[in-house]
């Protein structure tokens, strides 16, 4: 672990999908898990599943777009479980639309959640780690769309490019405090977000959903989509002692879709 005395891992967007996978993986490594999500139905269920498996976990309500809620989340989880070891900025949203048709409210909400939410998370976790004085690990959800922007995903792609920028900037500032900051860039992970993306993309392109999915699959060298567990393994490595010399990096977890 990053800090032998700290056992708390806060994971935003952990109520389903990739975040849920990360919660289970880090629990297995001995962390107490703060299952932080805007969804008050799924997050308590994930926390209850973890507790039933013998792990320490609790659900927290947060809308990461609101800075005060993100800071309150860190305070509450630290008060429940002790020093913070890991903060995963996983929460994110996507919408699919033509550039010219994208609605202002969709663009603004997406940037509030993906970009500002990650900013507030890095800020709140960074402050807490500096206060504790013993290092820490921050991991952010970027995307393959943050390396090569996707059509129909203008705001999403821009937010993910920006998250790689935040990751590098925070890594440079925090390194002297033994805090590493890295990011994962999934390609195609079968989650509810991906189901919604496929449905809308297929509709705009005039394809069936299976056709749209087959097109994407044909781009994956390894020949299958990712699972949340594939991504969680990368996060577990980023926060492990083995990755102590790695910071400011964004790692492709895409089965060989793009080679940068
Ligand atoms: N699924 C993919 O193929 C894929 C690819 C690249 C990147 N990603 C990124 O990985 C992350 C997780 O994606 P996923 O596929 O598991 O998505 P998902 O939609 O299945 O799950 C996202 C979770 O985040 C929560 N959430 C949304 N807005 C929130 C907010 N404002 N505050 C707190 N929680 C909020 C949701 O309630 C949900 O539980 C996202 O940042 C996404 O952009 C996913």
mmCIF file of C-alpha atoms and ligand atoms in Angstrom:
data_model
loop_
_atom_site.group_PDB
_atom_site.id
_atom_site.type_symbol
_atom_site.label_atom_id
_atom_site.label_comp_id
_atom_site.label_asym_id
_atom_site.label_seq_id
_atom_site.Cartn_x
_atom_site.Cartn_y
_atom_site.Cartn_z
ATOM 1 C CA UNK A 1 0.000 0.000 0.000
ATOM 2 C CA UNK A 2 1.016 3.601 -0.515
ATOM 3 C CA UNK A 3 1.041 4.463 3.185
ATOM 4 C CA UNK A 4 1.276 1.618 5.652
ATOM 5 C CA UNK A 5 -0.927 3.385 8.236
ATOM 6 C CA UNK A 6 -3.609 4.472 5.799
ATOM 7 C CA UNK A 7 -6.205 1.988 4.611
ATOM 8 C CA UNK A 8 -8.957 4.122 3.144
ATOM 9 C CA UNK A 9 -9.675 4.134 -0.596
ATOM 10 C CA UNK A 10 -12.331 6.565 -1.834
ATOM 11 C CA UNK A 11 -13.750 5.614 -5.233
ATOM 12 C CA UNK A 12 -16.195 7.955 -6.951
ATOM 13 C CA UNK A 13 -18.800 6.508 -9.279
ATOM 14 C CA UNK A 14 -18.424 3.183 -7.474
ATOM 15 C CA UNK A 15 -22.134 2.347 -7.555
ATOM 16 C CA UNK A 16 -21.774 0.380 -10.805
ATOM 17 C CA UNK A 17 -19.520 -0.431 -13.740
ATOM 18 C CA UNK A 18 -15.794 0.230 -13.609
ATOM 19 C CA UNK A 19 -15.968 1.921 -10.193
ATOM 20 C CA UNK A 20 -17.712 -1.100 -8.685
ATOM 21 C CA UNK A 21 -14.970 -3.304 -10.145
ATOM 22 C CA UNK A 22 -12.274 -1.088 -8.626
ATOM 23 C CA UNK A 23 -14.050 -1.180 -5.250
ATOM 24 C CA UNK A 24 -14.004 -4.986 -5.196
ATOM 25 C CA UNK A 25 -10.386 -5.171 -6.362
ATOM 26 C CA UNK A 26 -9.041 -2.693 -3.810
ATOM 27 C CA UNK A 27 -11.092 -4.305 -1.019
ATOM 28 C CA UNK A 28 -9.293 -7.558 -1.838
ATOM 29 C CA UNK A 29 -5.992 -5.711 -1.331
ATOM 30 C CA UNK A 30 -7.023 -4.717 2.198
ATOM 31 C CA UNK A 31 -8.392 -1.203 1.739
ATOM 32 C CA UNK A 32 -11.511 0.097 3.478
ATOM 33 C CA UNK A 33 -13.739 1.294 0.661
ATOM 34 C CA UNK A 34 -15.740 4.519 0.468
ATOM 35 C CA UNK A 35 -18.312 3.750 -2.238
ATOM 36 C CA UNK A 36 -19.038 7.317 -3.366
ATOM 37 C CA UNK A 37 -21.787 7.920 -5.900
ATOM 38 C CA UNK A 38 -24.641 10.235 -6.830
ATOM 39 C CA UNK A 39 -26.929 7.198 -7.051
ATOM 40 C CA UNK A 40 -28.385 6.422 -3.615
ATOM 41 C CA UNK A 41 -29.726 3.040 -4.686
ATOM 42 C CA UNK A 42 -26.667 1.417 -6.217
ATOM 43 C CA UNK A 43 -23.919 2.677 -3.887
ATOM 44 C CA UNK A 44 -25.427 1.233 -0.659
ATOM 45 C CA UNK A 45 -25.896 -2.069 -2.481
ATOM 46 C CA UNK A 46 -22.243 -2.210 -3.536
ATOM 47 C CA UNK A 47 -21.160 -1.321 0.023
ATOM 48 C CA UNK A 48 -23.473 -4.013 1.449
ATOM 49 C CA UNK A 49 -22.071 -6.611 -0.987
ATOM 50 C CA UNK A 50 -18.528 -5.761 0.137
ATOM 51 C CA UNK A 51 -19.452 -5.939 3.816
ATOM 52 C CA UNK A 52 -21.178 -9.306 3.209
ATOM 53 C CA UNK A 53 -17.901 -10.541 1.723
ATOM 54 C CA UNK A 54 -16.098 -9.546 4.933
ATOM 55 C CA UNK A 55 -14.613 -6.237 3.767
ATOM 56 C CA UNK A 56 -14.896 -2.763 5.311
ATOM 57 C CA UNK A 57 -17.044 -0.460 3.202
ATOM 58 C CA UNK A 58 -19.609 2.322 3.416
ATOM 59 C CA UNK A 59 -21.673 4.229 0.861
ATOM 60 C CA UNK A 60 -21.446 8.014 0.604
ATOM 61 C CA UNK A 61 -23.651 10.316 -1.434
ATOM 62 C CA UNK A 62 -21.705 12.776 -3.575
ATOM 63 C CA UNK A 63 -22.243 14.830 -6.694
ATOM 64 C CA UNK A 64 -18.634 15.363 -7.749
ATOM 65 C CA UNK A 65 -19.641 18.475 -9.703
ATOM 66 C CA UNK A 66 -20.007 20.248 -6.346
ATOM 67 C CA UNK A 67 -16.682 21.095 -4.709
ATOM 68 C CA UNK A 68 -18.164 21.343 -1.197
ATOM 69 C CA UNK A 69 -19.660 17.838 -1.515
ATOM 70 C CA UNK A 70 -16.301 16.393 -2.609
ATOM 71 C CA UNK A 71 -14.499 17.952 0.353
ATOM 72 C CA UNK A 72 -17.284 16.768 2.703
ATOM 73 C CA UNK A 73 -16.888 13.252 1.278
ATOM 74 C CA UNK A 74 -13.189 13.164 2.138
ATOM 75 C CA UNK A 75 -13.836 14.497 5.654
ATOM 76 C CA UNK A 76 -16.628 11.985 6.313
ATOM 77 C CA UNK A 77 -14.724 8.968 4.993
ATOM 78 C CA UNK A 78 -11.536 9.890 6.900
ATOM 79 C CA UNK A 79 -13.603 10.343 10.050
ATOM 80 C CA UNK A 80 -15.127 6.852 9.524
ATOM 81 C CA UNK A 81 -12.035 4.902 8.427
ATOM 82 C CA UNK A 82 -8.903 6.918 9.285
ATOM 83 C CA UNK A 83 -6.154 8.190 6.998
ATOM 84 C CA UNK A 84 -6.700 8.334 3.261
ATOM 85 C CA UNK A 85 -4.483 6.086 1.128
ATOM 86 C CA UNK A 86 -6.101 6.200 -2.325
ATOM 87 C CA UNK A 87 -8.529 8.501 -4.146
ATOM 88 C CA UNK A 88 -9.969 7.321 -7.457
ATOM 89 C CA UNK A 89 -11.699 9.972 -9.590
ATOM 90 C CA UNK A 90 -13.755 7.440 -11.526
ATOM 91 C CA UNK A 91 -17.168 9.157 -11.746
ATOM 92 C CA UNK A 92 -17.960 10.329 -15.247
ATOM 93 C CA UNK A 93 -20.811 10.823 -17.663
ATOM 94 C CA UNK A 94 -21.121 10.733 -21.442
ATOM 95 C CA UNK A 95 -23.593 11.891 -24.054
ATOM 96 C CA UNK A 96 -23.633 11.152 -27.746
ATOM 97 C CA UNK A 97 -24.638 13.869 -30.178
ATOM 98 C CA UNK A 98 -23.555 15.678 -33.296
ATOM 99 C CA UNK A 99 -21.339 18.659 -32.541
ATOM 100 C CA UNK A 100 -23.876 21.131 -33.947
ATOM 101 C CA UNK A 101 -26.853 19.575 -32.128
ATOM 102 C CA UNK A 102 -25.248 19.180 -28.676
ATOM 103 C CA UNK A 103 -27.384 20.902 -26.073
ATOM 104 C CA UNK A 104 -25.742 23.569 -23.884
ATOM 105 C CA UNK A 105 -27.103 21.943 -20.726
ATOM 106 C CA UNK A 106 -25.577 18.573 -21.706
ATOM 107 C CA UNK A 107 -22.199 20.146 -22.490
ATOM 108 C CA UNK A 108 -22.159 22.124 -19.245
ATOM 109 C CA UNK A 109 -23.182 19.204 -17.049
ATOM 110 C CA UNK A 110 -20.612 16.930 -18.679
ATOM 111 C CA UNK A 111 -17.793 19.414 -18.074
ATOM 112 C CA UNK A 112 -19.022 20.019 -14.513
ATOM 113 C CA UNK A 113 -18.920 16.294 -13.680
ATOM 114 C CA UNK A 114 -15.948 15.001 -15.703
ATOM 115 C CA UNK A 115 -13.590 17.969 -15.643
ATOM 116 C CA UNK A 116 -14.508 19.995 -12.571
ATOM 117 C CA UNK A 117 -15.388 16.849 -10.594
ATOM 118 C CA UNK A 118 -11.915 15.425 -11.235
ATOM 119 C CA UNK A 119 -10.355 18.785 -10.397
ATOM 120 C CA UNK A 120 -12.160 18.955 -7.034
ATOM 121 C CA UNK A 121 -11.259 15.342 -6.293
ATOM 122 C CA UNK A 122 -7.557 15.942 -6.922
ATOM 123 C CA UNK A 123 -7.729 19.107 -4.836
ATOM 124 C CA UNK A 124 -9.540 17.526 -1.870
ATOM 125 C CA UNK A 125 -7.385 14.382 -1.883
ATOM 126 C CA UNK A 126 -4.182 16.403 -2.365
ATOM 127 C CA UNK A 127 -4.999 18.616 0.616
ATOM 128 C CA UNK A 128 -5.767 15.598 2.787
ATOM 129 C CA UNK A 129 -2.572 13.784 1.758
ATOM 130 C CA UNK A 130 -0.455 16.879 2.440
ATOM 131 C CA UNK A 131 -2.094 17.200 5.876
ATOM 132 C CA UNK A 132 -1.329 13.551 6.662
ATOM 133 C CA UNK A 133 2.263 14.081 5.466
ATOM 134 C CA UNK A 134 2.928 10.533 4.343
ATOM 135 C CA UNK A 135 2.283 10.413 0.607
ATOM 136 C CA UNK A 136 -0.739 9.055 -1.224
ATOM 137 C CA UNK A 137 -2.119 7.841 -4.539
ATOM 138 C CA UNK A 138 -4.577 9.560 -6.856
ATOM 139 C CA UNK A 139 -5.908 7.767 -9.942
ATOM 140 C CA UNK A 140 -8.150 9.416 -12.551
ATOM 141 C CA UNK A 141 -10.484 7.983 -15.205
ATOM 142 C CA UNK A 142 -9.460 9.338 -18.587
ATOM 143 C CA UNK A 143 -10.297 7.434 -21.796
ATOM 144 C CA UNK A 144 -9.015 6.402 -25.178
ATOM 145 C CA UNK A 145 -11.171 9.347 -26.304
ATOM 146 C CA UNK A 146 -8.713 11.493 -24.342
ATOM 147 C CA UNK A 147 -5.927 10.472 -26.763
ATOM 148 C CA UNK A 148 -7.868 10.443 -30.005
ATOM 149 C CA UNK A 149 -11.186 12.268 -29.866
ATOM 150 C CA UNK A 150 -14.299 10.395 -30.964
ATOM 151 C CA UNK A 151 -16.894 11.719 -33.386
ATOM 152 C CA UNK A 152 -20.241 12.387 -31.638
ATOM 153 C CA UNK A 153 -18.384 12.738 -28.313
ATOM 154 C CA UNK A 154 -16.962 16.272 -28.539
ATOM 155 C CA UNK A 155 -17.459 17.397 -24.925
ATOM 156 C CA UNK A 156 -16.619 13.947 -23.561
ATOM 157 C CA UNK A 157 -13.375 13.742 -25.547
ATOM 158 C CA UNK A 158 -12.399 17.272 -24.517
ATOM 159 C CA UNK A 159 -13.030 16.441 -20.845
ATOM 160 C CA UNK A 160 -10.839 13.341 -21.080
ATOM 161 C CA UNK A 161 -7.986 15.218 -22.818
ATOM 162 C CA UNK A 162 -8.276 17.697 -19.944
ATOM 163 C CA UNK A 163 -8.125 14.955 -17.316
ATOM 164 C CA UNK A 164 -4.775 13.837 -18.734
ATOM 165 C CA UNK A 165 -3.633 17.441 -18.354
ATOM 166 C CA UNK A 166 -4.816 17.618 -14.734
ATOM 167 C CA UNK A 167 -3.050 14.309 -14.084
ATOM 168 C CA UNK A 168 0.287 15.631 -15.371
ATOM 169 C CA UNK A 169 -0.003 18.973 -13.593
ATOM 170 C CA UNK A 170 -0.922 17.421 -10.235
ATOM 171 C CA UNK A 171 1.824 14.800 -10.636
ATOM 172 C CA UNK A 172 4.434 17.538 -11.048
ATOM 173 C CA UNK A 173 3.158 19.554 -8.083
ATOM 174 C CA UNK A 174 2.579 16.661 -5.693
ATOM 175 C CA UNK A 175 5.682 14.542 -6.343
ATOM 176 C CA UNK A 176 7.681 16.272 -3.598
ATOM 177 C CA UNK A 177 4.986 15.152 -1.131
ATOM 178 C CA UNK A 178 5.286 11.504 -2.259
ATOM 179 C CA UNK A 179 1.843 11.666 -3.869
ATOM 180 C CA UNK A 180 1.563 9.969 -7.265
ATOM 181 C CA UNK A 181 -1.153 10.891 -9.770
ATOM 182 C CA UNK A 182 -1.934 8.623 -12.725
ATOM 183 C CA UNK A 183 -4.819 7.878 -15.075
ATOM 184 C CA UNK A 184 -6.372 4.909 -16.850
ATOM 185 C CA UNK A 185 -7.663 5.141 -20.413
ATOM 186 C CA UNK A 186 -10.181 2.393 -21.061
ATOM 187 C CA UNK A 187 -11.159 1.540 -24.610
ATOM 188 C CA UNK A 188 -14.471 -0.299 -24.592
ATOM 189 C CA UNK A 189 -15.694 -1.645 -21.267
ATOM 190 C CA UNK A 190 -19.119 -3.249 -21.218
ATOM 191 C CA UNK A 191 -21.007 -1.134 -18.654
ATOM 192 C CA UNK A 192 -24.298 0.782 -18.629
ATOM 193 C CA UNK A 193 -22.422 3.816 -19.993
ATOM 194 C CA UNK A 194 -21.207 1.753 -22.940
ATOM 195 C CA UNK A 195 -24.697 0.308 -23.577
ATOM 196 C CA UNK A 196 -26.085 3.852 -23.807
ATOM 197 C CA UNK A 197 -23.227 5.007 -26.079
ATOM 198 C CA UNK A 198 -23.758 2.077 -28.475
ATOM 199 C CA UNK A 199 -27.523 2.643 -28.614
ATOM 200 C CA UNK A 200 -27.300 6.363 -29.453
ATOM 201 C CA UNK A 201 -24.313 6.004 -31.812
ATOM 202 C CA UNK A 202 -26.085 3.248 -33.743
ATOM 203 C CA UNK A 203 -29.212 5.413 -34.036
ATOM 204 C CA UNK A 204 -27.290 8.442 -35.359
ATOM 205 C CA UNK A 205 -25.268 6.320 -37.804
ATOM 206 C CA UNK A 206 -28.350 4.392 -38.962
ATOM 207 C CA UNK A 207 -26.909 1.047 -37.851
ATOM 208 C CA UNK A 208 -28.218 -1.695 -35.600
ATOM 209 C CA UNK A 209 -26.665 -1.980 -32.154
ATOM 210 C CA UNK A 210 -24.991 -5.348 -33.027
ATOM 211 C CA UNK A 211 -23.511 -3.716 -36.176
ATOM 212 C CA UNK A 212 -22.187 -0.803 -34.143
ATOM 213 C CA UNK A 213 -20.691 -3.173 -31.545
ATOM 214 C CA UNK A 214 -19.122 -5.361 -34.251
ATOM 215 C CA UNK A 215 -17.453 -2.274 -35.779
ATOM 216 C CA UNK A 216 -15.893 -1.405 -32.406
ATOM 217 C CA UNK A 217 -14.863 -4.999 -31.716
ATOM 218 C CA UNK A 218 -13.050 -5.186 -35.060
ATOM 219 C CA UNK A 219 -10.705 -2.445 -33.781
ATOM 220 C CA UNK A 220 -9.614 -4.402 -30.672
ATOM 221 C CA UNK A 221 -6.466 -6.434 -31.376
ATOM 222 C CA UNK A 222 -7.091 -8.781 -28.430
ATOM 223 C CA UNK A 223 -10.532 -9.521 -29.865
ATOM 224 C CA UNK A 224 -12.775 -8.834 -26.887
ATOM 225 C CA UNK A 225 -14.156 -5.883 -24.961
ATOM 226 C CA UNK A 226 -12.717 -5.050 -21.533
ATOM 227 C CA UNK A 227 -14.382 -5.943 -18.257
ATOM 228 C CA UNK A 228 -14.373 -3.636 -15.222
ATOM 229 C CA UNK A 229 -11.943 -6.149 -13.669
ATOM 230 C CA UNK A 230 -9.405 -5.501 -16.471
ATOM 231 C CA UNK A 231 -9.411 -1.806 -15.575
ATOM 232 C CA UNK A 232 -9.403 -2.477 -11.821
ATOM 233 C CA UNK A 233 -6.160 -4.468 -12.160
ATOM 234 C CA UNK A 234 -4.438 -1.385 -13.573
ATOM 235 C CA UNK A 235 -5.734 0.785 -10.729
ATOM 236 C CA UNK A 236 -4.566 -1.798 -8.178
ATOM 237 C CA UNK A 237 -1.111 -1.655 -9.748
ATOM 238 C CA UNK A 238 -0.996 2.166 -9.811
ATOM 239 C CA UNK A 239 -1.658 2.249 -6.053
ATOM 240 C CA UNK A 240 0.689 -0.639 -5.221
ATOM 241 C CA UNK A 241 4.280 -0.238 -3.954
ATOM 242 C CA UNK A 242 5.417 -1.637 -7.319
ATOM 243 C CA UNK A 243 4.275 1.576 -9.046
ATOM 244 C CA UNK A 244 5.945 3.974 -6.603
ATOM 245 C CA UNK A 245 8.152 5.438 -9.363
ATOM 246 C CA UNK A 246 5.256 5.972 -11.823
ATOM 247 C CA UNK A 247 3.522 9.358 -11.883
ATOM 248 C CA UNK A 248 1.768 11.619 -14.389
ATOM 249 C CA UNK A 249 1.057 8.682 -16.691
ATOM 250 C CA UNK A 250 -2.120 7.713 -18.535
ATOM 251 C CA UNK A 251 -2.215 4.034 -19.356
ATOM 252 C CA UNK A 252 -4.220 2.609 -22.265
ATOM 253 C CA UNK A 253 -6.435 -0.300 -21.131
ATOM 254 C CA UNK A 254 -7.906 -1.043 -24.539
ATOM 255 C CA UNK A 255 -6.795 -4.505 -25.660
ATOM 256 C CA UNK A 256 -4.742 -2.880 -28.416
ATOM 257 C CA UNK A 257 -7.065 -0.376 -30.099
ATOM 258 C CA UNK A 258 -4.627 2.503 -30.409
ATOM 259 C CA UNK A 259 -0.855 2.639 -30.129
ATOM 260 C CA UNK A 260 0.467 6.025 -29.084
HETATM 261 N N1 LIG B 1 -17.242 2.061 -20.168
HETATM 262 C C1 LIG B 1 -16.307 2.455 -21.014
HETATM 263 O O1 LIG B 1 -16.166 1.882 -22.129
HETATM 264 C C2 LIG B 1 -15.376 3.591 -20.658
HETATM 265 C C3 LIG B 1 -14.360 3.914 -21.573
HETATM 266 C C4 LIG B 1 -13.477 4.944 -21.267
HETATM 267 C C5 LIG B 1 -13.609 5.641 -20.074
HETATM 268 N N2 LIG B 1 -14.590 5.313 -19.207
HETATM 269 C C6 LIG B 1 -14.693 6.115 -17.969
HETATM 270 O O2 LIG B 1 -14.692 5.275 -16.827
HETATM 271 C C7 LIG B 1 -15.491 5.861 -15.789
HETATM 272 C C8 LIG B 1 -16.565 4.868 -15.345
HETATM 273 O O3 LIG B 1 -17.343 4.518 -16.482
HETATM 274 P P1 LIG B 1 -18.473 3.380 -16.468
HETATM 275 O O4 LIG B 1 -18.505 2.810 -17.829
HETATM 276 O O5 LIG B 1 -18.300 2.489 -15.288
HETATM 277 O O6 LIG B 1 -19.787 4.301 -16.302
HETATM 278 P P2 LIG B 1 -21.215 3.995 -15.639
HETATM 279 O O7 LIG B 1 -22.138 5.015 -16.202
HETATM 280 O O8 LIG B 1 -21.557 2.568 -15.787
HETATM 281 O O9 LIG B 1 -20.953 4.313 -14.091
HETATM 282 C C9 LIG B 1 -20.636 5.614 -13.676
HETATM 283 C C10 LIG B 1 -20.988 5.802 -12.219
HETATM 284 O O10 LIG B 1 -20.706 7.180 -11.886
HETATM 285 C C11 LIG B 1 -21.807 7.700 -11.146
HETATM 286 N N3 LIG B 1 -21.886 9.152 -11.331
HETATM 287 C C12 LIG B 1 -22.297 9.821 -12.437
HETATM 288 N N4 LIG B 1 -22.285 11.138 -12.211
HETATM 289 C C13 LIG B 1 -21.840 11.319 -10.950
HETATM 290 C C14 LIG B 1 -21.624 12.463 -10.152
HETATM 291 N N5 LIG B 1 -21.882 13.691 -10.612
HETATM 292 N N6 LIG B 1 -21.146 12.296 -8.900
HETATM 293 C C15 LIG B 1 -20.915 11.050 -8.422
HETATM 294 N N7 LIG B 1 -21.129 9.926 -9.114
HETATM 295 C C16 LIG B 1 -21.579 10.061 -10.379
HETATM 296 C C17 LIG B 1 -23.021 6.976 -11.705
HETATM 297 O O11 LIG B 1 -24.129 7.039 -10.811
HETATM 298 C C18 LIG B 1 -22.473 5.578 -11.913
HETATM 299 O O12 LIG B 1 -22.601 4.788 -10.752
HETATM 300 C C19 LIG B 1 -16.071 7.148 -16.379
HETATM 301 O O13 LIG B 1 -15.266 8.250 -16.007
HETATM 302 C C20 LIG B 1 -15.973 6.911 -17.871
HETATM 303 O O14 LIG B 1 -15.913 8.119 -18.614
HETATM 304 C C21 LIG B 1 -15.490 4.318 -19.472
#
